mmCIF file of C-alpha atoms in Angstrom:
data_model
loop_
_atom_site.group_PDB
_atom_site.id
_atom_site.type_symbol
_atom_site.label_atom_id
_atom_site.label_comp_id
_atom_site.label_asym_id
_atom_site.label_seq_id
_atom_site.Cartn_x
_atom_site.Cartn_y
_atom_site.Cartn_z
ATOM 1 C CA MET A 176 -0.202 0.026 -0.040
ATOM 2 C CA LYS A 177 2.858 2.423 0.993
ATOM 3 C CA HIS A 178 4.132 1.647 -3.112
ATOM 4 C CA THR A 179 0.605 2.685 -3.743
ATOM 5 C CA CYS A 180 0.435 5.990 -1.476
ATOM 6 C CA THR A 181 4.129 7.107 -2.950
ATOM 7 C CA SER A 182 2.987 6.404 -6.755
ATOM 8 C CA ALA A 183 0.223 9.058 -5.777
ATOM 9 C CA PHE A 184 2.538 11.658 -4.535
ATOM 10 C CA LEU A 185 5.189 11.353 -6.927
ATOM 11 C CA SER A 186 2.286 11.481 -9.511
ATOM 12 C CA ALA A 187 1.721 15.312 -7.548
ATOM 13 C CA ALA A 188 5.231 15.779 -7.744
ATOM 14 C CA LEU A 189 5.845 15.766 -11.294
ATOM 15 C CA ALA A 190 2.572 17.811 -11.526
ATOM 16 C CA LEU A 191 4.200 20.334 -9.202
ATOM 17 C CA SER A 192 7.457 19.807 -11.411
ATOM 18 C CA GLY A 193 5.604 21.565 -14.214
ATOM 19 C CA HIS A 194 3.350 19.164 -15.857
ATOM 20 C CA THR A 195 -0.716 20.399 -15.253
ATOM 21 C CA PHE A 196 -3.515 18.747 -17.109
ATOM 22 C CA ALA A 197 -6.259 20.350 -18.579
ATOM 23 C CA SER A 198 -9.683 19.044 -16.014
ATOM 24 C CA ASP A 199 -12.758 20.737 -14.734
ATOM 25 C CA ALA A 200 -14.185 17.342 -12.898
ATOM 26 C CA VAL A 201 -13.783 19.210 -9.232
ATOM 27 C CA ASP A 202 -14.457 22.716 -8.851
ATOM 28 C CA TYR A 203 -12.448 24.938 -6.592
ATOM 29 C CA PRO A 204 -13.572 25.358 -3.414
ATOM 30 C CA ASP A 205 -13.611 29.367 -2.774
ATOM 31 C CA SER A 206 -15.281 28.453 0.993
ATOM 32 C CA TYR A 207 -12.891 26.156 2.344
ATOM 33 C CA ARG A 208 -11.177 28.408 5.232
ATOM 34 C CA GLN A 209 -14.645 28.731 6.422
ATOM 35 C CA TRP A 210 -15.667 25.252 6.436
ATOM 36 C CA THR A 211 -14.413 23.039 10.238
ATOM 37 C CA HIS A 212 -11.209 22.330 10.679
ATOM 38 C CA VAL A 213 -10.329 18.797 12.055
ATOM 39 C CA LYS A 214 -6.634 18.087 12.070
ATOM 40 C CA SER A 215 -3.096 19.362 11.014
ATOM 41 C CA MET A 216 -0.288 17.241 10.510
ATOM 42 C CA THR A 217 3.307 18.062 9.654
ATOM 43 C CA ILE A 218 5.234 15.853 7.411
ATOM 44 C CA HIS A 219 9.244 16.361 7.802
ATOM 45 C CA LYS A 220 11.985 15.661 5.682
ATOM 46 C CA GLY A 221 13.116 12.145 5.651
ATOM 47 C CA HIS A 222 9.438 11.250 5.515
ATOM 48 C CA PRO A 223 8.398 8.837 2.553
ATOM 49 C CA LEU A 224 5.726 11.505 1.455
ATOM 50 C CA GLU A 225 8.123 14.191 1.865
ATOM 51 C CA THR A 226 7.702 14.916 -1.981
ATOM 52 C CA PRO A 227 5.382 17.072 -2.428
ATOM 53 C CA PHE A 228 3.489 17.030 1.080
ATOM 54 C CA LEU A 229 6.596 18.347 2.920
ATOM 55 C CA GLY A 230 5.173 21.392 5.405
ATOM 56 C CA ILE A 231 1.680 21.427 7.641
ATOM 57 C CA HIS A 232 -1.368 20.375 6.157
ATOM 58 C CA HIS A 233 -4.652 21.600 7.611
ATOM 59 C CA VAL A 234 -7.668 19.516 6.991
ATOM 60 C CA TYR A 235 -11.044 21.345 6.894
ATOM 61 C CA ALA A 236 -14.555 19.550 6.052
ATOM 62 C CA ASN A 237 -17.649 21.154 5.367
ATOM 63 C CA ASP A 238 -21.145 20.527 6.520
ATOM 64 C CA LYS A 239 -21.743 17.115 4.819
ATOM 65 C CA ALA A 240 -18.174 15.661 5.047
ATOM 66 C CA LEU A 241 -18.829 16.450 9.122
ATOM 67 C CA LYS A 242 -21.718 14.649 9.274
ATOM 68 C CA GLY A 243 -19.773 11.731 7.905
ATOM 69 C CA LEU A 244 -17.074 12.092 10.276
ATOM 70 C CA GLU A 245 -19.759 10.548 12.829
ATOM 71 C CA SER A 246 -21.085 7.432 10.747
ATOM 72 C CA HIS A 247 -17.990 7.312 8.112
ATOM 73 C CA LYS A 248 -20.148 7.040 5.653
ATOM 74 C CA TYR A 249 -20.508 10.265 3.034
ATOM 75 C CA GLU A 250 -23.309 11.133 1.070
ATOM 76 C CA ASP A 251 -22.871 13.326 -2.277
ATOM 77 C CA GLY A 252 -21.460 16.903 -1.515
ATOM 78 C CA ALA A 253 -19.250 15.732 0.914
ATOM 79 C CA SER A 254 -15.991 17.546 0.897
ATOM 80 C CA PHE A 255 -12.645 17.476 2.231
ATOM 81 C CA ALA A 256 -9.910 20.265 1.517
ATOM 82 C CA PHE A 257 -6.342 19.585 2.184
ATOM 83 C CA ASP A 258 -4.559 23.101 2.882
ATOM 84 C CA GLN A 259 -0.935 22.148 2.803
ATOM 85 C CA LEU A 260 1.320 25.136 3.645
ATOM 86 C CA GLU A 261 5.238 25.480 3.805
ATOM 87 C CA TYR A 262 6.334 25.055 7.505
ATOM 88 C CA ARG A 263 9.583 27.251 8.896
ATOM 89 C CA THR A 264 11.195 26.483 11.781
ATOM 90 C CA LYS A 265 13.048 29.225 13.579
ATOM 91 C CA ASP A 266 14.014 29.969 17.216
ATOM 92 C CA ASN A 267 12.464 26.737 18.583
ATOM 93 C CA ALA A 268 8.929 27.628 16.644
ATOM 94 C CA SER A 269 7.090 26.968 13.898
ATOM 95 C CA THR A 270 5.099 29.185 11.868
ATOM 96 C CA GLU A 271 3.168 29.129 8.580
ATOM 97 C CA GLY A 272 4.734 30.408 4.973
ATOM 98 C CA PRO A 273 3.427 30.207 2.070
ATOM 99 C CA ARG A 274 0.696 27.760 0.319
ATOM 100 C CA VAL A 275 2.008 24.637 -1.704
ATOM 101 C CA LEU A 276 -1.017 23.151 -2.630
ATOM 102 C CA LEU A 277 -4.390 22.914 -1.495
ATOM 103 C CA GLY A 278 -5.923 19.267 -2.075
ATOM 104 C CA LEU A 279 -9.972 18.701 -2.409
ATOM 105 C CA MET A 280 -11.903 15.366 -2.231
ATOM 106 C CA VAL A 281 -15.782 15.604 -3.179
ATOM 107 C CA LYS A 282 -17.745 12.893 -2.707
ATOM 108 C CA ASP A 283 -19.933 12.134 -5.840
ATOM 109 C CA ARG A 284 -20.604 8.910 -6.512
ATOM 110 C CA ALA A 285 -22.308 8.976 -9.933
ATOM 111 C CA ARG A 286 -19.322 11.097 -11.671
ATOM 112 C CA PHE A 287 -16.884 9.032 -9.928
ATOM 113 C CA PRO A 288 -17.685 5.394 -10.251
ATOM 114 C CA LYS A 289 -14.078 3.943 -10.752
ATOM 115 C CA THR A 290 -12.910 5.964 -7.376
ATOM 116 C CA GLY A 291 -14.619 4.564 -4.667
ATOM 117 C CA GLY A 292 -17.425 7.871 -5.514
ATOM 118 C CA TRP A 293 -14.971 10.069 -4.583
ATOM 119 C CA GLY A 294 -13.281 13.128 -7.094
ATOM 120 C CA TYR A 295 -9.945 14.313 -6.391
ATOM 121 C CA GLU A 296 -7.780 17.577 -7.357
ATOM 122 C CA ALA A 297 -5.432 19.782 -6.251
ATOM 123 C CA TRP A 298 -4.026 23.143 -7.095
ATOM 124 C CA GLU A 299 -1.121 24.478 -7.143
ATOM 125 C CA GLY A 300 0.286 27.161 -5.051
ATOM 126 C CA ASP A 301 -2.486 30.140 -4.647
ATOM 127 C CA SER A 302 -3.583 29.336 -7.958
ATOM 128 C CA ARG A 303 -7.203 28.640 -8.637
ATOM 129 C CA THR A 304 -6.418 27.529 -12.131
ATOM 130 C CA LYS A 305 -3.441 25.418 -12.145
ATOM 131 C CA ARG A 306 -4.363 21.786 -11.522
ATOM 132 C CA LEU A 307 -2.010 18.851 -10.271
ATOM 133 C CA VAL A 308 -4.199 15.845 -11.185
ATOM 134 C CA ASP A 309 -3.615 14.263 -14.116
ATOM 135 C CA ASP A 310 -4.887 10.866 -13.911
ATOM 136 C CA GLY A 311 -8.514 11.363 -12.715
ATOM 137 C CA GLY A 312 -7.243 10.412 -9.048
ATOM 138 C CA VAL A 313 -6.520 7.262 -9.575
ATOM 139 C CA SER A 314 -3.397 7.383 -7.760
ATOM 140 C CA TYR A 315 -4.735 9.771 -5.065
ATOM 141 C CA HIS A 316 -7.656 7.124 -4.467
ATOM 142 C CA GLY A 317 -4.826 4.236 -4.883
ATOM 143 C CA CYS A 318 -3.195 5.631 -1.594
ATOM 144 C CA HIS A 319 -6.968 6.455 -0.012
ATOM 145 C CA ALA A 320 -8.145 2.878 -0.842
ATOM 146 C CA GLN A 321 -6.278 1.632 2.518
ATOM 147 C CA ARG A 322 -9.333 3.136 4.751
ATOM 148 C CA LYS A 323 -11.865 1.773 2.792
ATOM 149 C CA ASP A 324 -13.274 0.755 5.972
ATOM 150 C CA GLN A 325 -14.127 4.537 6.813
ATOM 151 C CA ASP A 326 -15.094 5.276 2.985
ATOM 152 C CA PHE A 327 -11.677 6.010 1.852
ATOM 153 C CA VAL A 328 -11.467 9.362 4.097
ATOM 154 C CA PHE A 329 -7.967 9.172 6.313
ATOM 155 C CA THR A 330 -9.291 11.848 8.801
ATOM 156 C CA GLU A 331 -10.970 11.265 11.984
ATOM 157 C CA TRP A 332 -12.518 13.837 13.924
ATOM 158 C CA ARG A 333 -10.781 14.286 17.361
ATOM 159 C CA ASP A 334 -12.663 15.465 20.639
ATOM 160 C CA MET B 42 7.718 43.040 26.621
ATOM 161 C CA LYS B 43 8.794 39.799 26.892
ATOM 162 C CA HIS B 44 9.747 39.806 30.555
ATOM 163 C CA THR B 45 6.114 41.004 30.913
ATOM 164 C CA CYS B 46 5.011 37.991 28.372
ATOM 165 C CA THR B 47 7.359 35.220 30.523
ATOM 166 C CA SER B 48 5.468 36.640 33.583
ATOM 167 C CA ALA B 49 2.061 35.760 32.189
ATOM 168 C CA PHE B 50 3.143 32.199 30.746
ATOM 169 C CA LEU B 51 4.724 31.032 34.493
ATOM 170 C CA SER B 52 1.689 32.499 35.893
ATOM 171 C CA ALA B 53 -0.175 29.920 33.558
ATOM 172 C CA ALA B 54 2.183 27.243 34.192
ATOM 173 C CA LEU B 55 1.728 27.652 37.823
ATOM 174 C CA ALA B 56 -1.978 27.393 37.204
ATOM 175 C CA LEU B 57 -1.742 24.145 35.381
ATOM 176 C CA SER B 58 0.839 22.920 38.284
ATOM 177 C CA GLY B 59 -2.651 22.971 40.422
ATOM 178 C CA HIS B 60 -3.614 26.032 41.377
ATOM 179 C CA THR B 61 -6.545 26.887 39.977
ATOM 180 C CA PHE B 62 -8.855 29.936 40.783
ATOM 181 C CA ALA B 63 -12.612 30.084 40.588
ATOM 182 C CA SER B 64 -13.694 32.502 38.181
ATOM 183 C CA ASP B 65 -16.638 32.908 36.056
ATOM 184 C CA ALA B 66 -15.708 36.096 34.097
ATOM 185 C CA VAL B 67 -15.750 34.160 30.492
ATOM 186 C CA ASP B 68 -17.745 31.236 29.553
ATOM 187 C CA TYR B 69 -16.515 28.064 27.692
ATOM 188 C CA PRO B 70 -17.231 28.519 23.915
ATOM 189 C CA ASP B 71 -19.072 25.563 23.418
ATOM 190 C CA SER B 72 -19.240 25.970 19.555
ATOM 191 C CA TYR B 73 -15.643 26.913 19.190
ATOM 192 C CA ARG B 74 -14.653 24.106 17.033
ATOM 193 C CA GLN B 75 -16.865 25.401 14.358
ATOM 194 C CA TRP B 76 -15.349 28.544 14.245
ATOM 195 C CA THR B 77 -12.998 29.636 11.456
ATOM 196 C CA HIS B 78 -9.704 28.443 12.012
ATOM 197 C CA VAL B 79 -7.353 31.214 11.377
ATOM 198 C CA LYS B 80 -3.786 29.750 11.884
ATOM 199 C CA SER B 81 -1.322 27.403 13.518
ATOM 200 C CA MET B 82 1.994 27.320 15.294
ATOM 201 C CA THR B 83 3.972 25.142 16.709
ATOM 202 C CA ILE B 84 6.119 25.981 20.067
ATOM 203 C CA HIS B 85 9.444 23.442 20.433
ATOM 204 C CA LYS B 86 11.194 22.616 23.598
ATOM 205 C CA GLY B 87 13.570 25.778 23.869
ATOM 206 C CA HIS B 88 11.221 28.304 23.367
ATOM 207 C CA PRO B 89 10.999 30.823 25.893
ATOM 208 C CA LEU B 90 7.201 30.204 26.004
ATOM 209 C CA GLU B 91 7.827 26.442 26.212
ATOM 210 C CA THR B 92 5.930 26.407 29.420
ATOM 211 C CA PRO B 93 3.156 25.881 29.656
ATOM 212 C CA PHE B 94 2.712 26.474 25.698
ATOM 213 C CA LEU B 95 4.709 23.502 24.048
ATOM 214 C CA GLY B 96 3.253 21.823 21.308
ATOM 215 C CA ILE B 97 0.500 22.983 18.680
ATOM 216 C CA HIS B 98 -2.073 25.404 18.924
ATOM 217 C CA HIS B 99 -4.646 26.569 16.525
ATOM 218 C CA VAL B 100 -6.394 30.171 16.223
ATOM 219 C CA TYR B 101 -10.001 30.271 16.003
ATOM 220 C CA ALA B 102 -12.245 33.267 15.467
ATOM 221 C CA ASN B 103 -15.695 33.918 15.804
ATOM 222 C CA ASP B 104 -17.833 35.606 13.262
ATOM 223 C CA LYS B 105 -17.442 39.204 15.296
ATOM 224 C CA ALA B 106 -13.497 38.288 15.640
ATOM 225 C CA LEU B 107 -13.447 37.359 11.740
ATOM 226 C CA LYS B 108 -14.818 40.748 11.000
ATOM 227 C CA GLY B 109 -12.484 42.300 13.333
ATOM 228 C CA LEU B 110 -9.163 40.745 11.616
ATOM 229 C CA GLU B 111 -9.974 42.871 8.561
ATOM 230 C CA SER B 112 -9.962 46.354 10.297
ATOM 231 C CA HIS B 113 -7.948 45.335 13.182
ATOM 232 C CA LYS B 114 -10.715 46.617 15.187
ATOM 233 C CA TYR B 115 -13.093 43.899 17.444
ATOM 234 C CA GLU B 116 -16.667 44.806 18.521
ATOM 235 C CA ASP B 117 -17.930 43.176 21.516
ATOM 236 C CA GLY B 118 -18.569 39.717 21.270
ATOM 237 C CA ALA B 119 -15.253 39.148 19.258
ATOM 238 C CA SER B 120 -13.741 36.063 20.432
ATOM 239 C CA PHE B 121 -10.846 34.110 19.980
ATOM 240 C CA ALA B 122 -9.806 30.555 20.950
ATOM 241 C CA PHE B 123 -6.556 29.011 20.951
ATOM 242 C CA ASP B 124 -6.792 25.375 21.140
ATOM 243 C CA GLN B 125 -2.848 23.940 22.158
ATOM 244 C CA LEU B 126 -2.823 20.012 21.352
ATOM 245 C CA GLU B 127 0.526 18.019 22.595
ATOM 246 C CA TYR B 128 1.915 17.686 18.961
ATOM 247 C CA ARG B 129 4.176 13.968 19.012
ATOM 248 C CA THR B 130 6.675 13.828 16.081
ATOM 249 C CA LYS B 131 7.562 10.257 15.250
ATOM 250 C CA ASP B 132 9.160 8.665 11.764
ATOM 251 C CA ASN B 133 9.401 12.577 10.714
ATOM 252 C CA ALA B 134 5.339 13.238 11.200
ATOM 253 C CA SER B 135 3.992 15.637 13.737
ATOM 254 C CA THR B 136 0.672 14.243 14.837
ATOM 255 C CA GLU B 137 -1.742 15.930 17.858
ATOM 256 C CA GLY B 138 -2.032 14.418 20.732
ATOM 257 C CA PRO B 139 -3.729 15.373 23.649
ATOM 258 C CA ARG B 140 -5.136 18.700 24.356
ATOM 259 C CA VAL B 141 -3.035 21.031 26.906
ATOM 260 C CA LEU B 142 -5.048 24.004 27.191
ATOM 261 C CA LEU B 143 -7.875 26.010 25.681
ATOM 262 C CA GLY B 144 -7.336 29.410 26.201
ATOM 263 C CA LEU B 145 -9.959 32.543 25.028
ATOM 264 C CA MET B 146 -10.040 36.113 24.642
ATOM 265 C CA VAL B 147 -13.503 37.949 24.730
ATOM 266 C CA LYS B 148 -14.529 41.429 23.735
ATOM 267 C CA ASP B 149 -16.660 43.028 26.221
ATOM 268 C CA ARG B 150 -15.320 47.011 26.613
ATOM 269 C CA ALA B 151 -18.222 47.134 30.048
ATOM 270 C CA ARG B 152 -17.015 44.417 31.776
ATOM 271 C CA PHE B 153 -13.324 44.362 30.582
ATOM 272 C CA PRO B 154 -12.232 48.047 30.935
ATOM 273 C CA LYS B 155 -8.492 47.348 32.820
ATOM 274 C CA THR B 156 -7.122 44.609 29.867
ATOM 275 C CA GLY B 157 -8.233 47.098 27.270
ATOM 276 C CA GLY B 158 -11.894 46.036 26.456
ATOM 277 C CA TRP B 159 -10.961 42.148 26.327
ATOM 278 C CA GLY B 160 -11.264 39.081 28.623
ATOM 279 C CA TYR B 161 -8.829 36.498 29.258
ATOM 280 C CA GLU B 162 -9.617 32.838 30.362
ATOM 281 C CA ALA B 163 -8.417 29.292 30.105
ATOM 282 C CA TRP B 164 -9.014 25.677 30.621
ATOM 283 C CA GLU B 165 -7.082 22.908 31.838
ATOM 284 C CA GLY B 166 -6.860 20.104 28.994
ATOM 285 C CA ASP B 167 -10.297 18.940 28.191
ATOM 286 C CA SER B 168 -11.776 20.111 31.285
ATOM 287 C CA ARG B 169 -14.769 23.226 31.220
ATOM 288 C CA THR B 170 -14.645 23.699 34.995
ATOM 289 C CA LYS B 171 -10.755 24.154 35.607
ATOM 290 C CA ARG B 172 -10.164 27.623 34.903
ATOM 291 C CA LEU B 173 -6.270 28.836 34.784
ATOM 292 C CA VAL B 174 -6.142 32.508 34.643
ATOM 293 C CA ASP B 175 -6.072 33.762 38.500
ATOM 294 C CA ASP B 176 -5.300 37.484 38.211
ATOM 295 C CA GLY B 177 -8.153 38.677 36.101
ATOM 296 C CA GLY B 178 -6.089 38.589 32.877
ATOM 297 C CA VAL B 179 -3.706 41.361 33.608
ATOM 298 C CA SER B 180 -0.924 39.068 33.084
ATOM 299 C CA TYR B 181 -2.189 37.577 29.726
ATOM 300 C CA HIS B 182 -2.959 41.403 28.567
ATOM 301 C CA GLY B 183 0.102 42.622 29.467
ATOM 302 C CA CYS B 184 1.884 40.298 26.887
ATOM 303 C CA HIS B 185 -0.848 40.828 24.289
ATOM 304 C CA ALA B 186 -0.228 45.033 24.864
ATOM 305 C CA GLN B 187 2.527 44.560 22.322
ATOM 306 C CA ARG B 188 0.209 44.594 19.578
ATOM 307 C CA LYS B 189 -1.985 47.163 21.103
ATOM 308 C CA ASP B 190 -1.821 48.527 17.525
ATOM 309 C CA GLN B 191 -4.166 46.195 16.310
ATOM 310 C CA ASP B 192 -6.388 46.195 19.072
ATOM 311 C CA PHE B 193 -3.925 43.205 21.672
ATOM 312 C CA VAL B 194 -4.268 40.677 18.832
ATOM 313 C CA PHE B 195 -1.265 38.938 17.576
ATOM 314 C CA THR B 196 -3.037 36.822 15.151
ATOM 315 C CA GLU B 197 -3.584 37.947 11.428
ATOM 316 C CA TRP B 198 -5.293 36.852 8.686
ATOM 317 C CA ARG B 199 -3.208 35.284 5.529
ATOM 318 C CA ASP B 200 -4.927 34.169 2.821
#
């Protein structure tokens, strides 16, 4: 499974390095900063997912995704945003830097039957047009497949 | 200014070590997890504020505080929550651990004239009753005084 994830992330890394793909399968989530913050995690140098996920990422859930976090089943329209920022450590404190990418997964069973009902997309930096997913979300979904038990969502609600 | 901050944090540290003070000046913000996440920061070992702020903290703003972040002026009812969690690093990734404390600052000019119109409180861990502020918020406000230019709020909105 690790291999599958690594492939997904290498795919994203390639995209970040310049190869982008025209796709409008998933819309940019204009309001995600007003969604509910669920959790954060930092990937440091040396981590297998360092490329391209080095930095801190915050996960946000819209109302339908928040509801799904209780049952681990998600209705169409449920969306998670993955907001990845550089994380700079100085004088024993780490603070947020520029955005690396914004990832999104959106549930729509009719539109995304090949990837468990989820559509995947990512945008480079602060761009709303430079898309990073070039395989219809297949590689990202390959990574998320290890959490099929909770409808392919890694994130869990903490109290 | 650093000295003032250190005193405030030592005061909080003493409170965390067992000395709590009965006060109901500020109510526990039941819905803060649904407020807007503004930013996060990690305090590492060796930082001057390590005690008691070691770990990651997330800052959340309610709607009035969010509005104030634009003008740097806050109306009564504006509230910021400071949600501090342990931050555990393993295998080159850092993930959130248990809650250390929940801090809150609430604007109410009539009730808190001695501290710039802001009321300060903190609760230990997941408790909604173990309060950590024992000086009416004076020492915390002494620290925030260095940002008088933006109505005593450190936090700034990032795009």
